[in-house]
C-alpha cells in the first residue's frame, strides 16, 4: 500500500495500474518505457493541467462534437490508465471507441476487447471479428482500421499514439487530436490539436467540457476550432516546462 502522504502518491498509483496491466498481458513490451517518458514530462509541468492544455481541450471537444463520425482510438496504455473515463467521454460526445495497437496481436486484442465489455462498453471496434481495412491501401499493421470506425472517421482522438501511426492517419486525411505529455513528439507536432497533459487528467476534464459545449451554438464551436493555432499552442505548452527549482 502506498501511503497517501507520499509526495508521488498519484504517480505511484498509475505505475501500479501499469504494472498490473503488464501482468495481465495486454501491454506491449515497450509500454512501460512509453509510460516512463510521459511521467518525466508530467514531472516537469508539476503534474498539473496547464492553461494551453485546457485551451486545446476546449478546441478538441468542439471539433469532436462537430464531427460526423468521431472515434477514440485506444491502446493498452490508455486502457490501463483510463478505461472508465474513456467510456464516459465516448458516451458524452457520442464517439465510437476503437482498439488500435501498434504491436497488434490477437491475444492482446482479445484481452482489451474483454476489458471494455467487462466495464460495460459493448460496441468496441477493432476487435478480432471486426471488418478491418488498410488506410490508403498501405499493407502494414500500422495502417489497419475498422471499416465503420477509424477507416471512415473524420475526427480521431489518438491519446498516447506513436508517430508512425499518427502520420498514416494524417496522410489519410483525418483530423487528429492527441493527448501526449511530450510536446516535442512527432505525434504532437503532426496533430491538428495537441493536448499536453496526462490522459488521467485530460479525459475527465474533456467530459466536463462536453457537457458545457453541447449546450452552445454550433457557430461558437466552429469559431473555436477555426481560431485555434496548434503550433502556437504547442510553443506555449513547451514554455510550461520548468527545469529550474
Ligand atoms: P513519437 O513517435 O510521436 O515521436 P514517442 O516515440 O515518444 O513519440 P511513443 O513512445 O510511441 O511515442 O508514445 C508514447 C507517448 O505518450 C510519449 O510521447 C509519452 O510522452 C506519452 N505518454 C505516456 N504516458 C502518458 C500519459 N499518461 N498521458 C499522456 N501522454 C503520455
CSV table of C-alpha atoms and ligand atoms in Angstrom, one decimal:
chain,number,residue,atom,x,y,z
A,1,UNK,CA,0.0,0.0,0.0
A,2,UNK,CA,1.3,3.4,-0.9
A,3,UNK,CA,0.6,6.0,1.9
A,4,UNK,CA,-1.5,8.9,0.7
A,5,UNK,CA,1.0,11.3,2.2
A,6,UNK,CA,3.7,10.1,-0.2
A,7,UNK,CA,4.7,13.1,-2.5
A,8,UNK,CA,4.5,10.9,-5.6
A,9,UNK,CA,1.2,9.2,-4.5
A,10,UNK,CA,-0.8,9.8,-7.7
A,11,UNK,CA,2.1,8.9,-9.9
A,12,UNK,CA,2.8,5.7,-8.0
A,13,UNK,CA,-0.8,4.7,-8.3
A,14,UNK,CA,-0.6,5.0,-12.0
A,15,UNK,CA,2.6,2.9,-12.0
A,16,UNK,CA,0.7,0.2,-10.1
A,17,UNK,CA,-2.0,0.2,-12.8
A,18,UNK,CA,0.6,-0.2,-15.5
A,19,UNK,CA,2.4,-3.0,-13.7
A,20,UNK,CA,-0.9,-4.8,-13.2
A,21,UNK,CA,-1.8,-4.3,-16.9
A,22,UNK,CA,1.6,-5.7,-17.9
A,23,UNK,CA,1.0,-8.7,-15.7
A,24,UNK,CA,-2.5,-9.2,-17.3
A,25,UNK,CA,-0.7,-9.4,-20.6
A,26,UNK,CA,-2.3,-6.7,-22.7
A,27,UNK,CA,0.6,-4.2,-22.8
A,28,UNK,CA,3.3,-4.2,-25.5
A,29,UNK,CA,6.8,-4.8,-24.2
A,30,UNK,CA,7.7,-1.1,-24.6
A,31,UNK,CA,4.6,0.2,-22.9
A,32,UNK,CA,6.3,0.8,-19.5
A,33,UNK,CA,9.0,2.7,-21.2
A,34,UNK,CA,6.5,4.9,-23.0
A,35,UNK,CA,4.8,5.5,-19.7
A,36,UNK,CA,8.1,6.5,-18.1
A,37,UNK,CA,8.7,9.0,-20.9
A,38,UNK,CA,5.3,10.5,-20.1
A,39,UNK,CA,6.0,10.6,-16.4
A,40,UNK,CA,9.1,12.6,-16.9
A,41,UNK,CA,7.3,15.3,-18.8
A,42,UNK,CA,4.5,15.3,-16.3
A,43,UNK,CA,7.0,15.8,-13.5
A,44,UNK,CA,8.4,18.9,-15.4
A,45,UNK,CA,5.0,20.5,-15.6
A,46,UNK,CA,4.2,20.0,-12.0
A,47,UNK,CA,1.7,17.1,-12.6
A,48,UNK,CA,-1.0,19.8,-13.3
A,49,UNK,CA,-3.1,20.7,-16.2
A,50,UNK,CA,-1.7,23.8,-17.8
A,51,UNK,CA,-3.5,26.7,-19.5
A,52,UNK,CA,-2.5,25.8,-23.1
A,53,UNK,CA,-3.7,22.2,-22.4
A,54,UNK,CA,-7.1,23.5,-21.2
A,55,UNK,CA,-7.4,25.6,-24.3
A,56,UNK,CA,-6.5,22.7,-26.6
A,57,UNK,CA,-9.1,20.5,-24.8
A,58,UNK,CA,-11.9,23.0,-25.4
A,59,UNK,CA,-11.0,23.1,-29.1
A,60,UNK,CA,-10.7,19.3,-29.2
A,61,UNK,CA,-14.1,18.7,-27.7
A,62,UNK,CA,-15.6,21.3,-30.1
A,63,UNK,CA,-14.1,19.5,-33.1
A,64,UNK,CA,-15.3,16.1,-31.8
A,65,UNK,CA,-18.8,17.5,-31.3
A,66,UNK,CA,-18.8,18.9,-34.8
A,67,UNK,CA,-17.7,15.6,-36.4
A,68,UNK,CA,-19.9,13.2,-38.3
A,69,UNK,CA,-18.0,10.1,-37.2
A,70,UNK,CA,-15.7,10.8,-34.2
A,71,UNK,CA,-13.6,7.9,-32.9
A,72,UNK,CA,-11.5,7.5,-29.8
A,73,UNK,CA,-8.5,5.2,-30.6
A,74,UNK,CA,-7.3,3.2,-27.6
A,75,UNK,CA,-4.2,1.2,-27.0
A,76,UNK,CA,-3.0,-0.8,-23.9
A,77,UNK,CA,-1.6,2.2,-22.0
A,78,UNK,CA,-4.8,4.3,-22.5
A,79,UNK,CA,-6.9,1.4,-21.4
A,80,UNK,CA,-4.8,0.6,-18.3
A,81,UNK,CA,-4.9,4.2,-17.1
A,82,UNK,CA,-8.3,5.5,-18.0
A,83,UNK,CA,-10.8,2.8,-19.3
A,84,UNK,CA,-13.8,4.1,-17.4
A,85,UNK,CA,-13.1,7.7,-18.2
A,86,UNK,CA,-12.7,6.9,-21.9
A,87,UNK,CA,-16.1,5.2,-21.9
A,88,UNK,CA,-17.7,8.2,-20.2
A,89,UNK,CA,-16.1,10.6,-22.7
A,90,UNK,CA,-17.3,8.4,-25.7
A,91,UNK,CA,-20.8,8.5,-24.3
A,92,UNK,CA,-20.7,12.2,-23.7
A,93,UNK,CA,-19.6,13.1,-27.2
A,94,UNK,CA,-21.3,10.2,-29.0
A,95,UNK,CA,-18.0,8.8,-30.3
A,96,UNK,CA,-17.0,5.3,-31.1
A,97,UNK,CA,-14.1,3.5,-29.4
A,98,UNK,CA,-11.7,1.5,-31.4
A,99,UNK,CA,-8.8,-0.7,-30.3
A,100,UNK,CA,-5.7,0.2,-32.2
A,101,UNK,CA,-2.5,-1.4,-31.3
A,102,UNK,CA,0.9,-0.6,-32.6
A,103,UNK,CA,2.1,-4.1,-31.9
A,104,UNK,CA,-1.2,-5.8,-32.7
A,105,UNK,CA,-1.6,-9.4,-31.5
A,106,UNK,CA,-4.7,-11.5,-31.4
A,107,UNK,CA,-4.2,-12.2,-27.7
A,108,UNK,CA,-3.9,-8.5,-26.7
A,109,UNK,CA,-6.9,-7.5,-28.8
A,110,UNK,CA,-8.9,-10.3,-27.2
A,111,UNK,CA,-7.9,-9.2,-23.7
A,112,UNK,CA,-8.6,-5.5,-24.3
A,113,UNK,CA,-12.0,-6.3,-26.0
A,114,UNK,CA,-13.0,-8.3,-22.9
A,115,UNK,CA,-11.9,-5.5,-20.6
A,116,UNK,CA,-14.2,-2.9,-22.3
A,117,UNK,CA,-17.1,-5.4,-22.2
A,118,UNK,CA,-16.4,-6.0,-18.5
A,119,UNK,CA,-16.6,-2.3,-17.9
A,120,UNK,CA,-20.0,-2.1,-19.6
A,121,UNK,CA,-19.0,-1.0,-23.1
A,122,UNK,CA,-20.3,-3.5,-25.6
A,123,UNK,CA,-19.7,-1.9,-29.1
A,124,UNK,CA,-15.9,-1.7,-29.1
A,125,UNK,CA,-14.4,-1.6,-32.6
A,126,UNK,CA,-11.1,-3.0,-33.9
A,127,UNK,CA,-11.8,-6.4,-32.5
A,128,UNK,CA,-10.8,-9.8,-34.0
A,129,UNK,CA,-14.2,-10.2,-35.7
A,130,UNK,CA,-14.4,-6.6,-37.0
A,131,UNK,CA,-14.1,-5.7,-40.6
A,132,UNK,CA,-10.6,-4.3,-40.9
A,133,UNK,CA,-9.3,-2.2,-43.8
A,134,UNK,CA,-6.0,-0.7,-44.7
A,135,UNK,CA,-5.8,3.1,-44.7
A,136,UNK,CA,-4.6,4.3,-48.2
A,137,UNK,CA,-4.1,0.6,-49.0
A,138,UNK,CA,-0.9,0.7,-47.0
A,139,UNK,CA,-0.1,-3.1,-46.5
A,140,UNK,CA,1.1,-2.5,-43.0
A,141,UNK,CA,-0.2,-3.3,-39.5
A,142,UNK,CA,0.1,0.3,-38.5
A,143,UNK,CA,-2.5,1.2,-41.3
A,144,UNK,CA,-5.2,-1.1,-40.1
A,145,UNK,CA,-8.6,0.4,-39.1
A,146,UNK,CA,-12.1,-0.7,-38.5
A,147,UNK,CA,-14.3,0.0,-41.6
A,148,UNK,CA,-17.1,1.7,-39.6
A,149,UNK,CA,-14.6,3.3,-37.2
A,150,UNK,CA,-11.3,4.9,-37.9
A,151,UNK,CA,-11.3,4.0,-41.6
A,152,UNK,CA,-14.4,6.1,-42.2
A,153,UNK,CA,-13.9,8.6,-39.3
A,154,UNK,CA,-13.5,12.3,-39.8
A,155,UNK,CA,-12.0,13.2,-36.4
A,156,UNK,CA,-10.0,10.8,-34.3
A,157,UNK,CA,-8.8,11.2,-30.7
A,158,UNK,CA,-5.4,9.4,-30.5
A,159,UNK,CA,-4.1,9.5,-27.0
A,160,UNK,CA,-0.5,8.3,-26.4
A,161,UNK,CA,-0.1,7.5,-30.1
A,162,UNK,CA,3.1,6.5,-31.9
A,163,UNK,CA,4.4,8.9,-34.6
A,164,UNK,CA,4.3,6.5,-37.5
A,165,UNK,CA,0.6,5.7,-36.9
A,166,UNK,CA,-0.2,9.3,-36.5
A,167,UNK,CA,1.4,10.1,-39.8
A,168,UNK,CA,-0.6,7.4,-41.6
A,169,UNK,CA,-3.8,8.9,-40.1
A,170,UNK,CA,-2.9,12.4,-41.1
A,171,UNK,CA,-2.0,11.4,-44.6
A,172,UNK,CA,-5.3,9.6,-44.7
A,173,UNK,CA,-7.0,13.0,-44.4
A,174,UNK,CA,-8.1,12.6,-40.8
A,175,UNK,CA,-8.5,15.4,-38.4
A,176,UNK,CA,-6.3,14.2,-35.5
A,177,UNK,CA,-6.3,15.2,-31.8
A,178,UNK,CA,-3.7,13.8,-29.5
A,179,UNK,CA,-3.2,13.7,-25.7
A,180,UNK,CA,0.6,13.5,-25.3
A,181,UNK,CA,2.7,14.8,-22.4
A,182,UNK,CA,5.6,15.3,-24.8
A,183,UNK,CA,5.0,18.5,-26.8
A,184,UNK,CA,8.1,17.6,-28.9
A,185,UNK,CA,6.9,14.2,-30.1
A,186,UNK,CA,6.2,13.6,-33.8
A,187,UNK,CA,2.5,12.9,-32.9
A,188,UNK,CA,2.2,16.2,-31.1
A,189,UNK,CA,3.7,18.1,-33.9
A,190,UNK,CA,1.6,16.4,-36.6
A,191,UNK,CA,-1.7,16.6,-34.9
A,192,UNK,CA,-4.4,19.3,-35.6
A,193,UNK,CA,-4.9,19.7,-31.8
A,194,UNK,CA,-2.3,18.6,-29.3
A,195,UNK,CA,-3.2,18.4,-25.6
A,196,UNK,CA,0.0,18.3,-23.5
A,197,UNK,CA,-1.5,16.6,-20.4
A,198,UNK,CA,-1.7,13.3,-18.6
A,199,UNK,CA,-4.5,11.2,-20.0
A,200,UNK,CA,-5.8,10.6,-16.5
A,201,UNK,CA,-6.5,14.3,-16.0
A,202,UNK,CA,-7.4,15.2,-19.6
A,203,UNK,CA,-10.1,12.7,-20.4
A,204,UNK,CA,-12.4,13.5,-17.4
A,205,UNK,CA,-11.9,17.2,-18.0
A,206,UNK,CA,-12.9,16.8,-21.6
A,207,UNK,CA,-16.1,15.1,-20.5
A,208,UNK,CA,-16.9,18.1,-18.3
A,209,UNK,CA,-16.2,20.4,-21.2
A,210,UNK,CA,-18.5,18.4,-23.4
A,211,UNK,CA,-21.4,18.9,-21.1
A,212,UNK,CA,-20.8,22.6,-21.4
A,213,UNK,CA,-20.2,22.8,-25.1
A,214,UNK,CA,-23.2,20.6,-26.0
A,215,UNK,CA,-25.4,23.5,-25.0
A,216,UNK,CA,-23.6,26.0,-27.2
A,217,UNK,CA,-24.5,27.2,-30.6
A,218,UNK,CA,-22.8,25.3,-33.5
A,219,UNK,CA,-21.3,28.6,-34.7
A,220,UNK,CA,-19.5,29.1,-31.4
A,221,UNK,CA,-17.8,25.7,-31.8
A,222,UNK,CA,-16.8,26.3,-35.4
A,223,UNK,CA,-15.2,29.6,-34.4
A,224,UNK,CA,-13.3,27.9,-31.6
A,225,UNK,CA,-11.9,25.4,-34.0
A,226,UNK,CA,-11.1,28.0,-36.6
A,227,UNK,CA,-9.4,30.4,-34.2
A,228,UNK,CA,-7.0,27.8,-32.8
A,229,UNK,CA,-3.4,27.6,-33.9
A,230,UNK,CA,-1.8,24.3,-32.8
A,231,UNK,CA,1.8,25.4,-33.5
A,232,UNK,CA,1.4,28.5,-31.3
A,233,UNK,CA,-0.3,26.5,-28.6
A,234,UNK,CA,2.5,23.9,-28.6
A,235,UNK,CA,5.0,26.6,-28.2
A,236,UNK,CA,3.1,27.9,-25.2
A,237,UNK,CA,2.9,24.3,-23.9
A,238,UNK,CA,6.7,23.9,-24.1
A,239,UNK,CA,7.1,27.1,-22.1
A,240,UNK,CA,5.3,25.5,-19.2
A,241,UNK,CA,8.1,23.0,-18.8
A,242,UNK,CA,10.3,24.2,-15.9
A,243,UNK,CA,13.7,22.8,-15.3
A,244,UNK,CA,14.6,25.3,-12.6
A,245,UNK,CA,13.7,24.7,-9.0
B,1,LIG,P1,6.6,10.0,-31.4
B,1,LIG,O1,6.7,8.6,-32.1
B,1,LIG,O2,5.2,10.6,-31.6
B,1,LIG,O3,7.7,11.0,-31.7
B,1,LIG,P2,7.2,8.7,-28.9
B,1,LIG,O4,8.3,7.9,-29.6
B,1,LIG,O5,7.6,9.4,-27.7
B,1,LIG,O6,6.6,9.8,-29.9
B,1,LIG,P3,5.6,6.6,-28.0
B,1,LIG,O7,6.7,6.2,-27.0
B,1,LIG,O8,5.3,5.6,-29.1
B,1,LIG,O9,5.9,7.9,-28.7
B,1,LIG,O10,4.3,7.0,-27.3
B,1,LIG,C1,4.2,7.4,-26.1
B,1,LIG,C2,3.9,8.9,-25.9
B,1,LIG,O11,2.9,9.0,-25.0
B,1,LIG,C3,5.1,9.6,-25.4
B,1,LIG,O12,5.3,10.8,-26.1
B,1,LIG,C4,4.8,9.9,-23.9
B,1,LIG,O13,5.2,11.2,-23.6
B,1,LIG,C5,3.2,9.9,-24.0
B,1,LIG,N1,2.6,9.5,-22.7
B,1,LIG,C6,3.0,8.4,-22.0
B,1,LIG,N2,2.2,8.3,-20.9
B,1,LIG,C7,1.3,9.3,-21.0
B,1,LIG,C8,0.2,9.7,-20.2
B,1,LIG,N3,-0.2,9.0,-19.0
B,1,LIG,N4,-0.5,10.7,-20.6
B,1,LIG,C9,-0.2,11.4,-21.7
B,1,LIG,N5,0.8,11.1,-22.5
B,1,LIG,C10,1.6,10.0,-22.1
